[in-house]
Amino acid sequence: MDLPIETEALVIGAGPVGLFQVFQLGLQGIHCHVVDALPHVGGQCAELYAGKPIYDIPGIPFCTGQELVDRLQQQISPFKPTLHLGQQVSQIERQADQRLAVTTDSGQRFLTSTLFIAAGVGAFVPRRMVLDGLSAFEGTQVFAEHPAPERWAGLHLVVAGDGDAALQTCLNACQGPQAAASVTLLHRRDQFSAAPESVEKMRQACSEGRMRFVAGQPTRLRTEQGQLQALELLNPQGETEWLNLDVLQTCLGLSPKLGPVAQWGLAMERKQLVVNTENFATSEAGIFAVGDINTYPGKKKLILCGFHEATLAAFGAVSLLRPAEKTLLQYTTTSTLLQQRLGIA
Ligand code: FAD
């Protein structure tokens, strides 16, 4: 087994608050690693409202969710955090030397002196199709994680979903060197949440015979010799039909799962981590909670509140990591030290 990564600070969650936590730790001279279940940074801003406007970020009268994420990435770049994306933190254990052993579902291990939980409303994980027996084929013939053409090259592919991701997966799968033998889009009715341009392209591909669309609700599956063969569908006319397949890729969107955060033994209230407002420490020494995941009297789930929390949590961490040092307040405008850390001076 690989040796764990040893670090002074680990941030769980690369949403806006987790990213700003990196910045504040950087100003304090603390390098950190960041883990997120999503394959990209930005949390809710990138996942739920990338193209929608935000009007209440101080000093930025207007930006989209994605623009805010881009600016935060630019702001943290001097501190070169190490990102571990597409991995969900599953376990936290206190070691005899008081450090925290943190493990992800991909088996990556960290030994960290301080931990910052910026897990928002939970880890964004793909919604699964609920059908008796289907989970047995997860990872071999059924995939909910991000689409990958090598799964279906030369095979009969069914893509379930009605959003942009589902339609784009179909369009990609019917062309190129790793094209599927056939591509079928499956959704319960002939109406889609995808952008009109994507729907137009999908209909065009169907009319050219490159793919097809089937409306229906899966009701059971047929297997043969341990292989998934077909899904039985109840179509909008109330009739049943069988849809043969080799591979099923579901693109049913993401849902946040609080999951492991709730099992780490930290004091919680209504599914949120209880913190003190002096430094946003949780009930466990060295573990801080910032952003939407925490609760305290007067808590508001706003990005700017999370930014304040991350700032005080970084001061809290520095007094734990460097107890002999005085944690002086310095200004980025005038402090040579902070400017050196920012790579300016
Ligand atoms: P999140 O953005 O939720 O990020 C948390 C990250 O942690 C996620 O990426 C998740 O995958 C990851 N994670 C969780 N658990 C794990 C785990 N175990 N392992 C690995 N990764 C994990 N706020 C404003 O201030 N102004 C607005 O205008 C505004 N508009 C909004 C509009 C919409 C539609 C929505 C839904 C929210 C809006 N908000 C707004 C709220 C704002 O988006 C949240 O307050 C903010 O995203 C919280 O940031 P966060 O970093 O705490 O958490």
mmCIF file with all atom_site columns, N, CA, C and O in Angstrom, residues 107-129:
data_model
loop_
_atom_site.group_PDB
_atom_site.id
_atom_site.type_symbol
_atom_site.label_atom_id
_atom_site.label_alt_id
_atom_site.label_comp_id
_atom_site.label_asym_id
_atom_site.label_entity_id
_atom_site.label_seq_id
_atom_site.pdbx_PDB_ins_code
_atom_site.Cartn_x
_atom_site.Cartn_y
_atom_site.Cartn_z
_atom_site.occupancy
_atom_site.B_iso_or_equiv
_atom_site.pdbx_formal_charge
_atom_site.auth_seq_id
_atom_site.auth_comp_id
_atom_site.auth_asym_id
_atom_site.auth_atom_id
_atom_site.pdbx_PDB_model_num
ATOM 1  N N  . GLY A 1 107 ? -8.955  5.056  -1.914  1.00 0.00 ? 107 GLY A N  1
ATOM 2  C CA . GLY A 1 107 ? -7.834  4.461  -1.177  1.00 0.00 ? 107 GLY A CA 1
ATOM 3  C C  . GLY A 1 107 ? -6.697  5.432  -0.881  1.00 0.00 ? 107 GLY A C  1
ATOM 4  O O  . GLY A 1 107 ? -5.694  5.037  -0.300  1.00 0.00 ? 107 GLY A O  1
ATOM 5  N N  . GLN A 1 108 ? -6.860  6.708  -1.304  1.00 0.00 ? 108 GLN A N  1
ATOM 6  C CA . GLN A 1 108 ? -5.814  7.691  -0.979  1.00 0.00 ? 108 GLN A CA 1
ATOM 7  C C  . GLN A 1 108 ? -5.855  7.968  0.527   1.00 0.00 ? 108 GLN A C  1
ATOM 8  O O  . GLN A 1 108 ? -6.924  8.189  1.088   1.00 0.00 ? 108 GLN A O  1
ATOM 9  N N  . ARG A 1 109 ? -4.688  7.964  1.171   1.00 0.00 ? 109 ARG A N  1
ATOM 10 C CA . ARG A 1 109 ? -4.634  8.218  2.612   1.00 0.00 ? 109 ARG A CA 1
ATOM 11 C C  . ARG A 1 109 ? -3.819  9.472  2.900   1.00 0.00 ? 109 ARG A C  1
ATOM 12 O O  . ARG A 1 109 ? -2.845  9.748  2.195   1.00 0.00 ? 109 ARG A O  1
ATOM 13 N N  . PHE A 1 110 ? -4.246  10.202 3.908   1.00 0.00 ? 110 PHE A N  1
ATOM 14 C CA . PHE A 1 110 ? -3.541  11.417 4.342   1.00 0.00 ? 110 PHE A CA 1
ATOM 15 C C  . PHE A 1 110 ? -3.305  11.323 5.842   1.00 0.00 ? 110 PHE A C  1
ATOM 16 O O  . PHE A 1 110 ? -4.131  10.758 6.567   1.00 0.00 ? 110 PHE A O  1
ATOM 17 N N  . LEU A 1 111 ? -2.219  11.897 6.264   1.00 0.00 ? 111 LEU A N  1
ATOM 18 C CA . LEU A 1 111 ? -2.003  12.119 7.705   1.00 0.00 ? 111 LEU A CA 1
ATOM 19 C C  . LEU A 1 111 ? -1.899  13.616 7.865   1.00 0.00 ? 111 LEU A C  1
ATOM 20 O O  . LEU A 1 111 ? -0.963  14.241 7.344   1.00 0.00 ? 111 LEU A O  1
ATOM 21 N N  . THR A 1 112 ? -2.864  14.215 8.534   1.00 0.00 ? 112 THR A N  1
ATOM 22 C CA . THR A 1 112 ? -2.910  15.668 8.599   1.00 0.00 ? 112 THR A CA 1
ATOM 23 C C  . THR A 1 112 ? -2.986  16.162 10.042  1.00 0.00 ? 112 THR A C  1
ATOM 24 O O  . THR A 1 112 ? -3.597  15.518 10.894  1.00 0.00 ? 112 THR A O  1
ATOM 25 N N  . SER A 1 113 ? -2.366  17.316 10.287  1.00 0.00 ? 113 SER A N  1
ATOM 26 C CA . SER A 1 113 ? -2.400  17.887 11.633  1.00 0.00 ? 113 SER A CA 1
ATOM 27 C C  . SER A 1 113 ? -3.692  18.669 11.859  1.00 0.00 ? 113 SER A C  1
ATOM 28 O O  . SER A 1 113 ? -4.197  18.729 12.974  1.00 0.00 ? 113 SER A O  1
ATOM 29 N N  . THR A 1 114 ? -4.203  19.298 10.796  1.00 0.00 ? 114 THR A N  1
ATOM 30 C CA . THR A 1 114 ? -5.487  20.004 10.918  1.00 0.00 ? 114 THR A CA 1
ATOM 31 C C  . THR A 1 114 ? -6.375  19.618 9.732   1.00 0.00 ? 114 THR A C  1
ATOM 32 O O  . THR A 1 114 ? -5.882  19.324 8.644   1.00 0.00 ? 114 THR A O  1
ATOM 33 N N  . LEU A 1 115 ? -7.668  19.643 9.991   1.00 0.00 ? 115 LEU A N  1
ATOM 34 C CA . LEU A 1 115 ? -8.634  19.244 8.962   1.00 0.00 ? 115 LEU A CA 1
ATOM 35 C C  . LEU A 1 115 ? -9.717  20.312 8.866   1.00 0.00 ? 115 LEU A C  1
ATOM 36 O O  . LEU A 1 115 ? -10.240 20.770 9.897   1.00 0.00 ? 115 LEU A O  1
ATOM 37 N N  . PHE A 1 116 ? -10.047 20.700 7.644   1.00 0.00 ? 116 PHE A N  1
ATOM 38 C CA . PHE A 1 116 ? -11.067 21.727 7.407   1.00 0.00 ? 116 PHE A CA 1
ATOM 39 C C  . PHE A 1 116 ? -12.200 21.069 6.633   1.00 0.00 ? 116 PHE A C  1
ATOM 40 O O  . PHE A 1 116 ? -12.006 20.667 5.483   1.00 0.00 ? 116 PHE A O  1
ATOM 41 N N  . ILE A 1 117 ? -13.345 20.943 7.275   1.00 0.00 ? 117 ILE A N  1
ATOM 42 C CA . ILE A 1 117 ? -14.486 20.331 6.583   1.00 0.00 ? 117 ILE A CA 1
ATOM 43 C C  . ILE A 1 117 ? -15.300 21.460 5.958   1.00 0.00 ? 117 ILE A C  1
ATOM 44 O O  . ILE A 1 117 ? -15.908 22.272 6.657   1.00 0.00 ? 117 ILE A O  1
ATOM 45 N N  . ALA A 1 118 ? -15.240 21.523 4.625   1.00 0.00 ? 118 ALA A N  1
ATOM 46 C CA . ALA A 1 118 ? -15.998 22.531 3.869   1.00 0.00 ? 118 ALA A CA 1
ATOM 47 C C  . ALA A 1 118 ? -16.909 21.751 2.921   1.00 0.00 ? 118 ALA A C  1
ATOM 48 O O  . ALA A 1 118 ? -16.900 21.944 1.713   1.00 0.00 ? 118 ALA A O  1
ATOM 49 N N  . ALA A 1 119 ? -17.662 20.816 3.526   1.00 0.00 ? 119 ALA A N  1
ATOM 50 C CA . ALA A 1 119 ? -18.378 19.813 2.722   1.00 0.00 ? 119 ALA A CA 1
ATOM 51 C C  . ALA A 1 119 ? -19.762 20.263 2.278   1.00 0.00 ? 119 ALA A C  1
ATOM 52 O O  . ALA A 1 119 ? -20.501 19.468 1.676   1.00 0.00 ? 119 ALA A O  1
ATOM 53 N N  . GLY A 1 120 ? -20.124 21.510 2.541   1.00 0.00 ? 120 GLY A N  1
ATOM 54 C CA . GLY A 1 120 ? -21.382 22.065 2.022   1.00 0.00 ? 120 GLY A CA 1
ATOM 55 C C  . GLY A 1 120 ? -22.581 21.244 2.432   1.00 0.00 ? 120 GLY A C  1
ATOM 56 O O  . GLY A 1 120 ? -22.768 20.916 3.598   1.00 0.00 ? 120 GLY A O  1
ATOM 57 N N  . VAL A 1 121 ? -23.390 20.887 1.431   1.00 0.00 ? 121 VAL A N  1
ATOM 58 C CA . VAL A 1 121 ? -24.580 20.085 1.709   1.00 0.00 ? 121 VAL A CA 1
ATOM 59 C C  . VAL A 1 121 ? -24.273 18.603 1.560   1.00 0.00 ? 121 VAL A C  1
ATOM 60 O O  . VAL A 1 121 ? -25.156 17.764 1.564   1.00 0.00 ? 121 VAL A O  1
ATOM 61 N N  . GLY A 1 122 ? -22.997 18.287 1.390   1.00 0.00 ? 122 GLY A N  1
ATOM 62 C CA . GLY A 1 122 ? -22.593 16.881 1.253   1.00 0.00 ? 122 GLY A CA 1
ATOM 63 C C  . GLY A 1 122 ? -21.869 16.671 -0.059  1.00 0.00 ? 122 GLY A C  1
ATOM 64 O O  . GLY A 1 122 ? -21.716 17.597 -0.858  1.00 0.00 ? 122 GLY A O  1
ATOM 65 N N  . ALA A 1 123 ? -21.400 15.449 -0.240  1.00 0.00 ? 123 ALA A N  1
ATOM 66 C CA . ALA A 1 123 ? -20.657 15.130 -1.464  1.00 0.00 ? 123 ALA A CA 1
ATOM 67 C C  . ALA A 1 123 ? -21.646 14.970 -2.612  1.00 0.00 ? 123 ALA A C  1
ATOM 68 O O  . ALA A 1 123 ? -22.659 14.283 -2.473  1.00 0.00 ? 123 ALA A O  1
ATOM 69 N N  . PHE A 1 124 ? -21.334 15.609 -3.739  1.00 0.00 ? 124 PHE A N  1
ATOM 70 C CA . PHE A 1 124 ? -22.199 15.455 -4.908  1.00 0.00 ? 124 PHE A CA 1
ATOM 71 C C  . PHE A 1 124 ? -21.881 14.112 -5.569  1.00 0.00 ? 124 PHE A C  1
ATOM 72 O O  . PHE A 1 124 ? -20.770 13.897 -6.064  1.00 0.00 ? 124 PHE A O  1
ATOM 73 N N  . VAL A 1 125 ? -22.849 13.216 -5.538  1.00 0.00 ? 125 VAL A N  1
ATOM 74 C CA . VAL A 1 125 ? -22.629 11.893 -6.152  1.00 0.00 ? 125 VAL A CA 1
ATOM 75 C C  . VAL A 1 125 ? -23.736 11.632 -7.180  1.00 0.00 ? 125 VAL A C  1
ATOM 76 O O  . VAL A 1 125 ? -24.852 12.135 -7.038  1.00 0.00 ? 125 VAL A O  1
ATOM 77 N N  . PRO A 1 126 ? -23.427 10.850 -8.228  1.00 0.00 ? 126 PRO A N  1
ATOM 78 C CA . PRO A 1 126 ? -24.435 10.614 -9.260  1.00 0.00 ? 126 PRO A CA 1
ATOM 79 C C  . PRO A 1 126 ? -25.646 9.857  -8.712  1.00 0.00 ? 126 PRO A C  1
ATOM 80 O O  . PRO A 1 126 ? -25.484 8.930  -7.915  1.00 0.00 ? 126 PRO A O  1
ATOM 81 N N  . ARG A 1 127 ? -26.832 10.283 -9.132  1.00 0.00 ? 127 ARG A N  1
ATOM 82 C CA . ARG A 1 127 ? -28.052 9.529  -8.790  1.00 0.00 ? 127 ARG A CA 1
ATOM 83 C C  . ARG A 1 127 ? -28.022 8.206  -9.533  1.00 0.00 ? 127 ARG A C  1
ATOM 84 O O  . ARG A 1 127 ? -27.647 8.161  -10.709 1.00 0.00 ? 127 ARG A O  1
ATOM 85 N N  . ARG A 1 128 ? -28.426 7.154  -8.864  1.00 0.00 ? 128 ARG A N  1
ATOM 86 C CA . ARG A 1 128 ? -28.464 5.822  -9.484  1.00 0.00 ? 128 ARG A CA 1
ATOM 87 C C  . ARG A 1 128 ? -29.879 5.486  -9.957  1.00 0.00 ? 128 ARG A C  1
ATOM 88 O O  . ARG A 1 128 ? -30.851 5.972  -9.356  1.00 0.00 ? 128 ARG A O  1
ATOM 89 N N  . MET A 1 129 ? -29.980 4.645  -10.986 1.00 0.00 ? 129 MET A N  1
ATOM 90 C CA . MET A 1 129 ? -31.295 4.141  -11.393 1.00 0.00 ? 129 MET A CA 1
ATOM 91 C C  . MET A 1 129 ? -31.714 3.084  -10.370 1.00 0.00 ? 129 MET A C  1
ATOM 92 O O  . MET A 1 129 ? -30.930 2.199  -10.030 1.00 0.00 ? 129 MET A O  1
#
